PDB file of C-alpha atoms in Angstrom:
ATOM      1  CA  MET A 656     128.269 154.793 154.957  1.00 49.00           C
ATOM      2  CA  THR A 657     126.331 155.726 151.849  1.00 52.00           C
ATOM      3  CA  SER A 658     127.988 157.156 148.809  1.00 54.00           C
ATOM      4  CA  VAL A 659     127.031 157.983 145.259  1.00 56.00           C
ATOM      5  CA  PRO A 660     129.034 156.037 142.651  1.00 58.00           C
ATOM      6  CA  ILE A 661     130.643 158.095 139.908  1.00 56.00           C
ATOM      7  CA  HIS A 662     132.248 156.396 136.935  1.00 54.00           C
ATOM      8  CA  SER A 663     135.175 157.839 135.037  1.00 54.00           C
ATOM      9  CA  SER A 664     137.642 156.627 132.468  1.00 56.00           C
ATOM     10  CA  ILE A 665     141.345 156.622 133.273  1.00 57.00           C
ATOM     11  CA  ASN A 666     144.124 155.902 130.823  1.00 58.00           C
ATOM     12  CA  GLY A 667     146.974 154.079 132.507  1.00 56.00           C
ATOM     13  CA  ASP A 668     150.516 153.553 131.258  1.00 60.00           C
ATOM     14  CA  SER A 669     149.237 150.972 128.809  1.00 59.00           C
ATOM     15  CA  GLY A 670     146.967 153.537 127.144  1.00 59.00           C
ATOM     16  CA  VAL A 671     143.979 151.271 127.752  1.00 59.00           C
ATOM     17  CA  SER A 672     140.889 153.002 129.066  1.00 62.00           C
ATOM     18  CA  SER A 673     139.331 151.455 132.150  1.00 67.00           C
ATOM     19  CA  ARG A 674     136.345 152.443 134.235  1.00 74.00           C
ATOM     20  CA  VAL A 675     137.070 153.361 137.826  1.00 77.00           C
ATOM     21  CA  LYS A 676     134.345 153.663 140.398  1.00 80.00           C
ATOM     22  CA  LYS A 677     134.627 156.847 142.460  1.00 83.00           C
ATOM     23  CA  GLN A 678     132.454 157.873 145.361  1.00 85.00           C
ATOM     24  CA  ILE A 679     131.012 161.151 146.528  1.00 88.00           C
ATOM     25  CA  LEU A 680     130.338 161.645 150.213  1.00 90.00           C
ATOM     26  CA  LEU A 681     127.163 163.625 150.835  1.00 91.00           C
ATOM     27  CA  ASN A 682     127.246 166.235 153.583  1.00 92.00           C
ATOM     28  CA  ALA A 683     124.651 168.553 155.112  1.00 90.00           C
ATOM     29  CA  PHE A 684     125.058 171.981 156.700  1.00 87.00           C
ATOM     30  CA  ASP A 685     123.147 173.488 159.586  1.00 84.00           C
ATOM     31  CA  MET A 686     123.607 176.122 162.214  1.00 80.00           C
ATOM     32  CA  SER A 687     122.091 176.237 165.666  1.00 76.00           C
ATOM     33  CA  THR A 688     120.321 179.507 164.926  1.00 72.00           C
ATOM     34  CA  VAL A 689     116.904 180.199 163.424  1.00 67.00           C
ATOM     35  CA  GLY A 690     118.466 182.209 160.625  1.00 63.00           C
ATOM     36  CA  HIS A 691     121.830 181.902 158.948  1.00 62.00           C
ATOM     37  CA  LEU A 692     122.354 184.445 156.180  1.00 61.00           C
ATOM     38  CA  SER A 693     118.796 185.737 155.998  1.00 59.00           C
ATOM     39  CA  PRO A 694     118.244 187.329 159.402  1.00 54.00           C
ATOM     40  CA  GLY A 695     114.656 188.129 160.217  1.00 52.00           C
ATOM     41  CA  GLN A 696     113.094 186.252 157.291  1.00 57.00           C
ATOM     42  CA  TRP A 697     112.183 183.289 159.467  1.00 56.00           C
ATOM     43  CA  LYS A 698     109.475 185.363 161.133  1.00 61.00           C
ATOM     44  CA  LEU A 699     107.910 186.918 158.014  1.00 62.00           C
ATOM     45  CA  SER A 700     104.809 185.058 156.821  1.00 63.00           C
ATOM     46  CA  VAL A 701     105.682 185.605 153.159  1.00 59.00           C
ATOM     47  CA  PHE A 702     108.820 183.465 153.609  1.00 62.00           C
ATOM     48  CA  GLN A 703     107.385 180.833 155.931  1.00 68.00           C
ATOM     49  CA  ASN A 704     107.502 177.224 154.834  1.00 70.00           C
ATOM     50  CA  PRO A 705     105.256 174.861 156.819  1.00 74.00           C
ATOM     51  CA  ALA A 706     108.079 172.297 156.825  1.00 75.00           C
ATOM     52  CA  ASP A 707     110.561 174.789 158.321  1.00 75.00           C
ATOM     53  CA  LYS A 708     111.353 173.784 161.891  1.00 78.00           C
ATOM     54  CA  SER A 709     114.205 176.259 162.447  1.00 76.00           C
ATOM     55  CA  ALA A 710     112.357 178.022 165.259  1.00 76.00           C
ATOM     56  CA  THR A 711     112.478 174.773 167.284  1.00 82.00           C
ATOM     57  CA  LYS A 712     116.267 174.316 167.269  1.00 80.00           C
ATOM     58  CA  ARG A 713     116.420 174.804 171.036  1.00 78.00           C
ATOM     59  CA  ASP A 714     114.450 171.568 171.416  1.00 82.00           C
ATOM     60  CA  LEU A 715     116.487 168.357 171.370  1.00 82.00           C
ATOM     61  CA  ASN A 716     113.818 166.731 169.167  1.00 86.00           C
ATOM     62  CA  TYR A 717     114.765 169.059 166.294  1.00 86.00           C
ATOM     63  CA  TRP A 718     118.271 167.590 166.252  1.00 84.00           C
ATOM     64  CA  ILE A 719     117.086 164.015 166.719  1.00 86.00           C
ATOM     65  CA  ASP A 720     114.635 164.368 163.821  1.00 88.00           C
ATOM     66  CA  LEU A 721     117.329 165.978 161.683  1.00 88.00           C
ATOM     67  CA  ALA A 722     119.768 163.131 162.393  1.00 86.00           C
ATOM     68  CA  LYS A 723     117.131 160.558 161.444  1.00 88.00           C
ATOM     69  CA  LEU A 724     116.240 162.466 158.269  1.00 90.00           C
ATOM     70  CA  LEU A 725     119.890 162.669 157.215  1.00 90.00           C
ATOM     71  CA  GLU A 726     120.383 158.983 157.950  1.00 89.00           C
ATOM     72  CA  ARG A 727     117.341 158.041 155.840  1.00 92.00           C
ATOM     73  CA  GLY A 728     118.662 160.249 153.047  1.00 92.00           C
ATOM     74  CA  GLY A 729     122.069 158.578 153.043  1.00 91.00           C
ATOM     75  CA  ILE A 730     123.891 161.732 154.153  1.00 92.00           C
ATOM     76  CA  ASN A 731     127.396 160.978 155.439  1.00 90.00           C
ATOM     77  CA  ALA A 732     128.068 163.989 157.637  1.00 87.00           C
ATOM     78  CA  LEU A 733     126.489 167.045 159.197  1.00 86.00           C
ATOM     79  CA  PHE A 734     128.590 170.194 159.472  1.00 85.00           C
ATOM     80  CA  LEU A 735     127.385 172.372 162.337  1.00 81.00           C
ATOM     81  CA  ALA A 736     128.578 175.947 161.987  1.00 78.00           C
ATOM     82  CA  ASP A 737     129.041 177.813 165.211  1.00 73.00           C
ATOM     83  CA  THR A 738     130.616 180.882 166.717  1.00 69.00           C
ATOM     84  CA  TYR A 739     131.800 181.948 170.141  1.00 67.00           C
ATOM     85  CA  GLY A 740     129.216 184.686 170.415  1.00 71.00           C
ATOM     86  CA  GLY A 741     126.885 187.058 168.657  1.00 72.00           C
ATOM     87  CA  TYR A 742     127.891 189.841 166.323  1.00 68.00           C
ATOM     88  CA  ASP A 743     128.363 192.888 168.509  1.00 68.00           C
ATOM     89  CA  THR A 744     130.159 195.173 166.066  1.00 72.00           C
ATOM     90  CA  TYR A 745     127.097 197.058 164.802  1.00 75.00           C
ATOM     91  CA  GLU A 746     126.670 200.036 167.106  1.00 82.00           C
ATOM     92  CA  GLY A 747     128.829 198.195 169.662  1.00 83.00           C
ATOM     93  CA  SER A 748     125.938 196.099 170.891  1.00 84.00           C
ATOM     94  CA  LEU A 749     124.290 192.692 170.495  1.00 82.00           C
ATOM     95  CA  ASP A 750     120.850 194.334 170.387  1.00 85.00           C
ATOM     96  CA  ASN A 751     120.401 194.239 166.599  1.00 78.00           C
ATOM     97  CA  CYS A 752     121.847 190.750 166.363  1.00 76.00           C
ATOM     98  CA  ILE A 753     119.355 189.465 168.933  1.00 78.00           C
ATOM     99  CA  ARG A 754     116.383 191.476 167.641  1.00 77.00           C
ATOM    100  CA  ARG A 755     116.818 190.130 164.093  1.00 71.00           C
ATOM    101  CA  ALA A 756     117.994 186.629 165.039  1.00 69.00           C
ATOM    102  CA  ALA A 757     121.152 187.207 162.993  1.00 72.00           C
ATOM    103  CA  GLN A 758     122.824 183.908 163.788  1.00 70.00           C
ATOM    104  CA  TRP A 759     121.313 184.165 167.255  1.00 71.00           C
ATOM    105  CA  PRO A 760     120.621 182.432 169.612  1.00 68.00           C
ATOM    106  CA  MET A 761     123.454 179.957 169.645  1.00 69.00           C
ATOM    107  CA  THR A 762     122.931 176.423 170.870  1.00 68.00           C
ATOM    108  CA  ASP A 763     125.245 174.495 173.147  1.00 67.00           C
ATOM    109  CA  PRO A 764     127.145 172.002 170.938  1.00 65.00           C
ATOM    110  CA  THR A 765     126.727 169.224 173.509  1.00 69.00           C
ATOM    111  CA  ILE A 766     123.523 168.295 171.690  1.00 66.00           C
ATOM    112  CA  VAL A 767     125.715 166.455 169.191  1.00 67.00           C
ATOM    113  CA  GLY A 768     126.630 163.805 171.763  1.00 71.00           C
ATOM    114  CA  LYS A 769     122.990 163.130 172.575  1.00 68.00           C
ATOM    115  CA  VAL A 770     122.083 162.815 168.902  1.00 66.00           C
ATOM    116  CA  LEU A 771     124.983 160.405 168.340  1.00 65.00           C
ATOM    117  CA  ILE A 772     123.802 158.217 171.201  1.00 64.00           C
ATOM    118  CA  ILE A 773     120.318 158.096 169.734  1.00 59.00           C
ATOM    119  CA  GLU A 774     121.567 157.332 166.232  1.00 58.00           C
ATOM    120  CA  GLU A 775     123.750 154.493 167.503  1.00 57.00           C
ATOM    121  CA  SER A 776     120.639 152.809 168.900  1.00 50.00           C
ATOM    122  CA  PRO A 777     118.618 150.579 166.592  1.00 47.00           C
ATOM    123  CA  SER A 778     115.337 152.197 165.579  1.00 46.00           C
TER     124      SER A 778
END
């Protein structure tokens, strides 16, 4: 586990200042969709980043590469946001959600197990 050391001074009962080493755990966030809070921007050329691989999230290699990247970066955890289904409240239909990729499509969370197996293997 990688952590970032943080030093702080604490005054105990004796009034003497001592340095205590604290640690920060680094976490990452992702969602199985091509767009999180910016629906539709992933497909506009003005917003495209050549390093953006969000359109490939349905491919297991996206998640494997992400796990390896986070491991190299010393990230302690990955939070995967999910939902039980698309947002169907606008006009009573999923059509706009799907058309704009507003947190759609969702990915089966079983990919996590496969990524864990790969990351447990020496590479």
